[in-house]
XYZ file of N, CA, C and O in Angstrom:
180
model
N -26.971 -11.576 -4.531
C -25.290 -12.366 -4.904
C -24.485 -11.805 -5.415
O -24.555 -9.950 -5.592
N -23.610 -11.480 -4.544
C -22.234 -10.539 -5.127
C -21.904 -10.198 -6.424
O -21.948 -11.290 -7.166
N -21.504 -9.678 -6.928
C -21.161 -9.337 -8.605
C -19.434 -9.410 -8.419
O -18.778 -9.422 -7.567
N -19.613 -10.461 -9.178
C -18.216 -10.969 -9.927
C -17.141 -9.488 -10.183
O -17.639 -8.831 -11.369
N -16.061 -9.502 -10.111
C -14.907 -8.446 -10.208
C -14.987 -8.328 -11.113
O -14.584 -9.375 -12.305
N -14.156 -7.670 -12.823
C -14.095 -8.014 -14.019
C -12.603 -7.404 -14.092
O -11.700 -6.753 -14.635
N -11.918 -7.790 -12.723
C -10.703 -8.285 -12.868
C -10.161 -9.141 -11.742
O -11.186 -9.438 -11.315
N -9.244 -9.499 -11.778
C -8.490 -10.706 -11.141
C -8.723 -10.677 -9.863
O -7.110 -9.054 -9.774
N -8.517 -10.707 -8.747
C -8.841 -10.507 -7.362
C -7.368 -10.793 -7.478
O -7.107 -10.004 -6.055
N -7.235 -11.987 -7.175
C -5.556 -12.429 -7.229
C -4.309 -11.694 -7.336
O -3.592 -11.400 -6.729
N -4.846 -10.996 -8.150
C -3.381 -10.192 -9.206
C -3.426 -8.471 -8.121
O -2.429 -8.321 -7.871
N -4.565 -8.227 -7.865
C -4.702 -7.202 -7.387
C -4.035 -7.478 -6.571
O -3.505 -5.935 -5.124
N -4.550 -8.386 -5.841
C -4.174 -8.224 -3.994
C -2.450 -8.736 -4.305
O -2.108 -7.425 -3.017
N -2.410 -8.852 -5.293
C -0.868 -9.304 -5.180
C -0.024 -8.194 -5.056
O 1.157 -7.313 -4.736
N -0.570 -6.956 -6.301
C -0.189 -5.832 -6.548
C -0.299 -4.696 -5.773
O 0.713 -4.408 -4.940
N -1.578 -4.780 -4.788
C -1.370 -3.834 -3.585
C -1.075 -4.223 -2.086
O -0.535 -3.270 -1.532
N -0.416 -5.634 -1.940
C 0.212 -6.337 -0.733
C 1.983 -5.447 -1.863
O 2.334 -4.899 -0.125
N 1.834 -5.537 -2.449
C 3.478 -4.570 -2.601
C 3.907 -3.205 -2.667
O 4.743 -3.040 -2.243
N 2.317 -3.113 -3.191
C 2.998 -1.107 -2.953
C 2.891 -0.918 -1.508
O 3.891 0.055 -1.178
N 1.703 -1.257 -0.882
C 1.611 -0.997 0.799
C 3.209 -1.444 0.968
O 3.525 -0.320 1.603
N 3.400 -2.307 1.002
C 5.035 -2.885 2.063
C 5.665 -1.941 1.071
O 6.631 -1.952 2.238
N 6.440 -1.612 0.002
C 7.576 -1.331 -0.683
C 7.034 0.404 -0.429
O 7.943 1.068 0.776
N 5.907 1.119 -0.320
C 5.792 2.546 0.180
C 5.993 2.543 2.749
O 6.856 3.492 2.050
N 5.610 1.366 2.873
C 5.930 1.917 4.011
C 7.740 1.660 4.394
O 7.787 2.817 5.703
N 8.367 0.619 3.611
C 9.736 0.890 3.446
C 10.872 1.665 3.403
O 11.518 2.669 3.375
N 10.126 2.530 1.930
C 10.416 3.677 1.575
C 10.111 4.762 3.073
O 11.396 5.282 3.490
N 9.285 5.018 3.525
C 8.824 5.875 4.528
C 10.133 5.378 6.236
O 10.416 6.694 6.507
N 9.752 4.221 6.191
C 10.739 3.729 7.620
C 12.392 4.056 6.972
O 12.757 4.659 8.234
N 12.960 3.873 5.753
C 14.020 5.151 5.259
C 14.004 6.627 6.099
O 15.753 6.973 5.931
N 12.992 7.027 5.651
C 13.549 8.490 5.330
C 13.457 9.047 7.743
O 12.332 8.395 8.787
N 14.739 9.469 7.594
C 15.090 10.513 8.983
C 14.272 11.501 9.118
O 14.017 11.717 10.542
N 14.019 12.236 8.218
C 12.852 13.364 8.419
C 11.270 13.594 7.909
O 11.081 14.377 7.416
N 10.959 12.653 8.271
C 9.225 12.330 8.105
C 8.162 13.548 8.555
O 8.456 13.707 9.946
N 7.333 13.953 7.896
C 6.437 14.875 8.534
C 5.281 13.994 9.442
O 5.091 12.887 9.147
N 4.224 14.746 9.733
C 3.413 14.269 10.206
C 2.391 13.498 9.628
O 2.019 12.562 9.251
N 2.454 14.014 8.163
C 1.575 13.741 7.853
C 1.559 11.789 6.710
O 0.976 11.345 6.700
N 3.567 11.952 6.533
C 4.061 10.846 6.253
C 3.748 9.623 7.109
O 4.055 8.975 7.066
N 4.389 10.048 8.998
C 4.303 9.411 9.938
C 2.878 8.226 9.572
O 2.403 7.336 9.725
N 1.437 9.736 9.682
C -0.270 8.951 9.468
C -0.100 8.019 8.428
O -0.465 6.292 8.127
N 0.672 8.321 7.400
C 0.386 7.310 5.496
C 1.429 6.433 5.634
O 1.046 4.688 5.617
N 2.936 5.584 6.656
C 3.272 5.090 7.193
C 2.013 4.027 8.156
O 3.173 2.621 8.065
N 1.451 4.337 8.517
C 1.129 3.605 9.749
C -0.058 2.667 8.734
O -0.504 1.947 8.976
N -1.043 3.660 8.080
C -1.946 3.505 6.923
C -1.711 3.061 5.508
O -1.798 1.748 5.268
N 0.445 2.756 5.320
C 0.722 2.433 4.092
C -0.247 2.792 2.988
O -0.704 1.456 2.303
N -0.283 3.743 2.745
C -1.728 3.801 1.309
C -0.238 4.499 0.254
O 0.311 5.319 0.835
């Protein structure tokens, strides 16, 4: 049986979804992205 996480899974999902969304838009707005930033934008981490 799976162990119950010790945090609010729905709250964690909302936090990381917003974080990834905002990170992607920050990179989209840059005109001089490095190769690493382009990859980061694709993975939105």
